[in-house]
Every structure is written in structure tokens, then in C-alpha cells.
Amino acid sequence: MKKVNEYKVEIITGQYITAPLEQKLMIKNLLGEDVEYHFEIYFHWYNMIHELGHAVLEYNCPNRPHPADEEQWVNHFAIAYWRHYGEIEKLETLRSIVHEALSRFIVPTDNNNNHLDYAKEQWGKEELCSFNNYGWFQFRCVEQSISQQLSLEQALRDMGLTNIQWQKGRLLKYKVDERMPYQVIEDAKHLLYSWGISLPKEISVILSDDPNCHMCQSKSIDAKYI
């Protein structure tokens, strides 16, 4: 578990608008006709909290799980966060995006319900790195998190946070525009502090031209990546 005063966090997220045509076509095939709006809801609203969930684990939990399990945990966290703070309309749009996208993936395993076992078997291998296979795994994680309907308190406790301070939910409304990912993270940073969660003071959002690049990374104060 890293010390928060020694690091800053960067959340890097890709953009649809700057993607090459071939990538745009792949994303449109996955997300449907209203592709730009769906991309913003999934990656710049929902997934910002997913990525922040990795930082929550990194700075609050001494024993991190297998990376595949961690992906499921941070999806539980993100869904629970948005059920506690989010707009019903955006959550319903997210549910629809996930449902429709899963119907378009080619299932890479004989057992459609066993996405975690599949990911653990293939973790670190080339097979899992394909757009189809890793995308299917992630969307199955989100689907499972939606069906679980965990409270934010329970999701945090399942991640190993035992000294949290429950906070009443409130509605966070966001205009879907270029400022949304920054506002989502800024609000979440302060809200999670109130829950007693430790995070570095500096958490920045960096837009990438690669629409498939979505990650959270910690950077030490002496500029070495960890």
C-alpha cells in the first residue's frame, strides 16, 4: 500500500473524436448509432470512477487481488458510487450500452458466465489483449456489477476498507461535454475523502488520442512511474 503523500495519480482516458477512422468504425459497431454520446457516458462518466477505484485500492488496501478480480471489484465500486451519487438516466443509458455491446462481442470461452476464470487463465497472454476479448471481459464485469446492486458502503468493505465513514447520497448532475471527466474526478476526490478514503492530493485527468487507452497510474513525486 503506497503512502499518499509520496505520489500523484494520473487518469488517462482516450477520446472518440480523435480516433482514426478504423477505430471509430470498431467503436461504432460496439456502441451503436449514438456512438459519441455512448462513448462519453461509458468512458468519461462511468469509467472515470472505475479507474479511480484502482487508486482507492492502491492507497487503502495492503493486499491487492489478482488483476482480474481487481477489475471486477472496481466495477462493483463504480456502479455502487453512481447508484449513490448518479443520475438515473445515465445509469439506464449505461445499462443499455452494456447490454447491447455484449450482444455484439464474440464470446471467447465456452462458458459465457465464467468471465473471471477466463481472464485469469489468459492474463498476461496475447489472447486477452484483443479488442474483442478484453472488451467482452470488461463488459461482463460491468454487467455483473449492475446485477449485484451493492451499496457503496458494501462495495468499499468488500475492497478491504474497514474504517469508512458512511455519507448520505446526493445527486451529481453532469452536462455531457469536454469538462465532464474533469468534474467527475474532482467531485469524487472530495466525496471519497469524506468517506475516510486516502488518496493523493493531486489527481489529474489526461486525454489521450488513443480511444482504447483508459488507465490509472501513480507517479512518484520524483517523476518515476511505479
CSV table of C-alpha atoms in Angstrom, one decimal:
chain,number,residue,atom,x,y,z
A,1,MET,CA,0.0,0.0,0.0
A,2,LYS,CA,1.6,3.3,-1.1
A,3,LYS,CA,1.8,6.4,1.0
A,4,VAL,CA,-0.4,9.1,-0.4
A,5,ASN,CA,2.0,12.0,0.3
A,6,GLU,CA,4.6,10.4,-1.9
A,7,TYR,CA,2.6,10.1,-5.1
A,8,LYS,CA,0.2,11.8,-7.5
A,9,VAL,CA,-2.3,10.0,-9.7
A,10,GLU,CA,-3.0,10.3,-13.4
A,11,ILE,CA,-6.2,9.0,-15.0
A,12,ILE,CA,-5.6,8.7,-18.7
A,13,THR,CA,-8.7,8.4,-20.9
A,14,GLY,CA,-9.0,8.1,-24.7
A,15,GLN,CA,-11.2,10.2,-27.0
A,16,TYR,CA,-13.5,9.0,-29.7
A,17,ILE,CA,-13.3,12.3,-31.7
A,18,THR,CA,-9.6,12.0,-32.3
A,19,ALA,CA,-9.6,8.3,-33.2
A,20,PRO,CA,-8.5,7.0,-36.6
A,21,LEU,CA,-11.4,6.0,-38.9
A,22,GLU,CA,-10.8,2.3,-38.5
A,23,GLN,CA,-11.0,2.6,-34.7
A,24,LYS,CA,-14.1,4.8,-34.9
A,25,LEU,CA,-15.8,2.1,-37.0
A,26,MET,CA,-15.0,-0.6,-34.5
A,27,ILE,CA,-16.3,1.5,-31.6
A,28,LYS,CA,-19.4,2.4,-33.5
A,29,ASN,CA,-20.1,-1.2,-34.2
A,30,LEU,CA,-19.8,-1.8,-30.5
A,31,LEU,CA,-21.7,1.2,-29.1
A,32,GLY,CA,-24.3,1.7,-31.8
A,33,GLU,CA,-25.6,4.7,-33.7
A,34,ASP,CA,-25.4,7.3,-31.0
A,35,VAL,CA,-21.7,6.4,-30.6
A,36,GLU,CA,-20.3,9.7,-29.5
A,37,TYR,CA,-22.8,10.1,-26.7
A,38,HIS,CA,-22.5,6.5,-25.6
A,39,PHE,CA,-18.7,6.8,-25.6
A,40,GLU,CA,-18.9,9.8,-23.3
A,41,ILE,CA,-21.3,8.1,-20.9
A,42,TYR,CA,-19.3,4.9,-20.7
A,43,PHE,CA,-15.7,6.2,-20.7
A,44,HIS,CA,-15.9,9.8,-19.4
A,45,TRP,CA,-18.7,9.4,-16.9
A,46,TYR,CA,-18.8,5.8,-15.7
A,47,ASN,CA,-15.3,4.6,-16.3
A,48,MET,CA,-13.7,7.6,-14.6
A,49,ILE,CA,-14.9,6.2,-11.3
A,50,HIS,CA,-13.8,2.7,-12.4
A,51,GLU,CA,-10.2,4.0,-12.9
A,52,LEU,CA,-10.3,5.9,-9.6
A,53,GLY,CA,-11.2,2.7,-8.0
A,54,HIS,CA,-7.8,1.3,-8.8
A,55,ALA,CA,-6.3,4.2,-6.9
A,56,VAL,CA,-8.6,3.6,-3.9
A,57,LEU,CA,-7.2,0.0,-3.8
A,58,GLU,CA,-3.7,1.2,-4.3
A,59,TYR,CA,-3.7,3.6,-1.4
A,60,ASN,CA,-6.1,1.9,1.1
A,61,CYS,CA,-5.7,-1.9,0.8
A,62,PRO,CA,-2.5,-3.6,1.8
A,63,ASN,CA,-3.3,-6.8,-0.2
A,64,ARG,CA,-4.5,-6.3,-3.8
A,65,PRO,CA,-6.2,-9.2,-5.5
A,66,HIS,CA,-5.5,-10.9,-8.8
A,67,PRO,CA,-5.8,-8.2,-11.6
A,68,ALA,CA,-8.9,-9.9,-13.0
A,69,ASP,CA,-10.6,-9.8,-9.6
A,70,GLU,CA,-9.5,-6.2,-9.1
A,71,GLU,CA,-11.3,-5.3,-12.4
A,72,GLN,CA,-14.5,-6.8,-11.0
A,73,TRP,CA,-14.0,-5.1,-7.6
A,74,VAL,CA,-13.5,-1.6,-9.2
A,75,ASN,CA,-16.6,-2.1,-11.4
A,76,HIS,CA,-18.6,-3.0,-8.2
A,77,PHE,CA,-17.2,0.2,-6.7
A,78,ALA,CA,-18.0,2.3,-9.8
A,79,ILE,CA,-21.6,1.1,-10.1
A,80,ALA,CA,-22.2,1.5,-6.4
A,81,TYR,CA,-20.7,5.0,-6.5
A,82,TRP,CA,-23.0,6.1,-9.3
A,83,ARG,CA,-26.1,4.4,-7.7
A,84,HIS,CA,-25.2,6.5,-4.6
A,85,TYR,CA,-24.5,9.8,-6.4
A,86,GLY,CA,-25.5,9.5,-10.0
A,87,GLU,CA,-28.4,10.3,-12.3
A,88,ILE,CA,-30.9,7.5,-13.0
A,89,GLU,CA,-31.0,8.4,-16.7
A,90,LYS,CA,-27.2,8.0,-17.1
A,91,LEU,CA,-27.3,4.7,-15.2
A,92,GLU,CA,-30.1,3.4,-17.5
A,93,THR,CA,-28.1,4.5,-20.5
A,94,LEU,CA,-25.1,2.6,-19.2
A,95,ARG,CA,-27.2,-0.5,-18.6
A,96,SER,CA,-28.4,-0.3,-22.2
A,97,ILE,CA,-24.9,0.3,-23.6
A,98,VAL,CA,-23.6,-2.8,-21.8
A,99,HIS,CA,-26.5,-5.0,-22.8
A,100,GLU,CA,-26.2,-4.1,-26.4
A,101,ALA,CA,-22.4,-4.3,-26.6
A,102,LEU,CA,-22.4,-7.8,-25.1
A,103,SER,CA,-24.7,-8.9,-27.9
A,104,ARG,CA,-22.1,-7.8,-30.4
A,105,PHE,CA,-19.0,-9.4,-28.9
A,106,ILE,CA,-17.8,-12.9,-30.0
A,107,VAL,CA,-17.7,-14.8,-26.7
A,108,PRO,CA,-14.1,-16.1,-26.4
A,109,THR,CA,-14.8,-19.0,-24.0
A,110,ASP,CA,-17.2,-22.0,-23.9
A,111,ASN,CA,-18.6,-20.8,-20.5
A,112,ASN,CA,-20.2,-17.4,-21.1
A,113,ASN,CA,-20.8,-16.9,-17.4
A,114,ASN,CA,-17.2,-17.5,-16.3
A,115,HIS,CA,-15.5,-14.3,-17.4
A,116,LEU,CA,-13.3,-14.1,-14.3
A,117,ASP,CA,-11.9,-17.7,-14.7
A,118,TYR,CA,-11.3,-17.0,-18.4
A,119,ALA,CA,-9.4,-13.7,-17.7
A,120,LYS,CA,-7.3,-15.4,-15.0
A,121,GLU,CA,-6.3,-18.2,-17.4
A,122,GLN,CA,-5.4,-15.7,-20.1
A,123,TRP,CA,-4.0,-12.8,-18.0
A,124,GLY,CA,-0.7,-11.6,-19.5
A,125,LYS,CA,-1.2,-13.6,-22.7
A,126,GLU,CA,-1.8,-12.1,-26.1
A,127,GLU,CA,-5.2,-13.6,-26.5
A,128,LEU,CA,-6.8,-11.4,-23.8
A,129,CYS,CA,-5.3,-8.3,-25.3
A,130,SER,CA,-7.5,-8.3,-28.3
A,131,PHE,CA,-10.3,-5.6,-28.6
A,132,ASN,CA,-13.0,-8.3,-28.6
A,133,ASN,CA,-11.7,-10.5,-25.8
A,134,TYR,CA,-10.7,-7.8,-23.3
A,135,GLY,CA,-13.8,-5.8,-24.2
A,136,TRP,CA,-16.0,-8.8,-23.6
A,137,PHE,CA,-14.4,-9.4,-20.2
A,138,GLN,CA,-14.8,-5.8,-19.1
A,139,PHE,CA,-18.4,-5.5,-20.2
A,140,ARG,CA,-19.2,-8.8,-18.5
A,141,CYS,CA,-17.7,-7.3,-15.3
A,142,VAL,CA,-19.9,-4.3,-15.6
A,143,GLU,CA,-22.9,-6.4,-16.3
A,144,GLN,CA,-22.3,-8.5,-13.1
A,145,SER,CA,-21.8,-5.3,-11.1
A,146,ILE,CA,-25.1,-3.9,-12.3
A,147,SER,CA,-26.9,-7.1,-11.3
A,148,GLN,CA,-25.2,-7.2,-7.8
A,149,GLN,CA,-26.7,-3.8,-6.8
A,150,LEU,CA,-24.2,-3.4,-3.9
A,151,SER,CA,-24.4,-0.3,-1.7
A,152,LEU,CA,-21.3,2.0,-1.9
A,153,GLU,CA,-20.6,1.1,1.7
A,154,GLN,CA,-20.6,-2.7,1.0
A,155,ALA,CA,-18.5,-2.3,-2.2
A,156,LEU,CA,-15.9,-0.4,-0.2
A,157,ARG,CA,-15.9,-3.0,2.6
A,158,ASP,CA,-15.6,-5.8,0.0
A,159,MET,CA,-12.5,-4.0,-1.3
A,160,GLY,CA,-11.0,-4.2,2.2
A,161,LEU,CA,-11.8,-0.7,3.6
A,162,THR,CA,-13.0,-1.3,7.2
A,163,ASN,CA,-12.8,2.3,8.7
A,164,ILE,CA,-15.1,4.1,6.2
A,165,GLN,CA,-17.4,6.8,7.4
A,166,TRP,CA,-20.8,6.4,5.7
A,167,GLN,CA,-22.1,9.5,3.9
A,168,LYS,CA,-25.5,10.3,2.7
A,169,GLY,CA,-26.0,10.2,-1.1
A,170,ARG,CA,-26.8,13.2,-3.2
A,171,LEU,CA,-27.4,13.8,-6.9
A,172,LEU,CA,-24.5,14.8,-9.1
A,173,LYS,CA,-25.6,16.0,-12.5
A,174,TYR,CA,-23.2,16.5,-15.3
A,175,LYS,CA,-23.5,18.0,-18.7
A,176,VAL,CA,-22.1,15.7,-21.3
A,177,ASP,CA,-19.3,17.8,-22.6
A,178,GLU,CA,-15.5,18.2,-22.7
A,179,ARG,CA,-15.4,19.2,-19.0
A,180,MET,CA,-17.3,16.2,-17.7
A,181,PRO,CA,-14.4,13.8,-16.9
A,182,TYR,CA,-12.5,16.5,-15.0
A,183,GLN,CA,-15.6,17.4,-13.0
A,184,VAL,CA,-16.4,13.8,-12.2
A,185,ILE,CA,-12.9,13.2,-10.7
A,186,GLU,CA,-12.8,16.5,-8.8
A,187,ASP,CA,-16.1,15.8,-7.2
A,188,ALA,CA,-15.3,12.2,-6.5
A,189,LYS,CA,-12.0,13.1,-4.9
A,190,HIS,CA,-13.7,15.3,-2.3
A,191,LEU,CA,-16.6,12.9,-1.7
A,192,LEU,CA,-14.3,10.0,-1.1
A,193,TYR,CA,-12.2,12.0,1.4
A,194,SER,CA,-15.4,12.5,3.4
A,195,TRP,CA,-15.8,8.7,3.5
A,196,GLY,CA,-12.4,8.5,5.1
A,197,ILE,CA,-10.6,7.2,2.0
A,198,SER,CA,-7.0,8.1,1.5
A,199,LEU,CA,-6.0,9.4,-1.9
A,200,PRO,CA,-3.1,11.7,-3.2
A,201,LYS,CA,-3.9,15.4,-3.2
A,202,GLU,CA,-3.1,15.6,-6.9
A,203,ILE,CA,-5.4,13.5,-9.2
A,204,SER,CA,-5.3,14.7,-12.8
A,205,VAL,CA,-7.2,13.7,-15.9
A,206,ILE,CA,-5.2,13.4,-19.1
A,207,LEU,CA,-7.0,13.0,-22.5
A,208,SER,CA,-5.3,10.6,-25.0
A,209,ASP,CA,-5.8,10.4,-28.7
A,210,ASP,CA,-6.0,6.6,-28.4
A,211,PRO,CA,-9.7,5.7,-27.8
A,212,ASN,CA,-8.7,2.4,-26.3
A,213,CYS,CA,-6.3,3.9,-23.7
A,214,HIS,CA,-8.1,4.0,-20.3
A,215,MET,CA,-5.9,3.6,-17.2
A,216,CYS,CA,-5.0,4.9,-13.8
A,217,GLN,CA,-1.3,5.3,-12.9
A,218,SER,CA,0.6,6.5,-9.9
A,219,LYS,CA,3.6,8.8,-10.3
A,220,SER,CA,6.1,9.4,-7.5
A,221,ILE,CA,7.0,12.9,-6.7
A,222,ASP,CA,10.5,12.4,-8.1
A,223,ALA,CA,8.8,11.6,-11.5
A,224,LYS,CA,9.4,7.8,-11.5
A,225,TYR,CA,6.5,5.7,-12.6
A,226,ILE,CA,5.5,2.9,-10.2
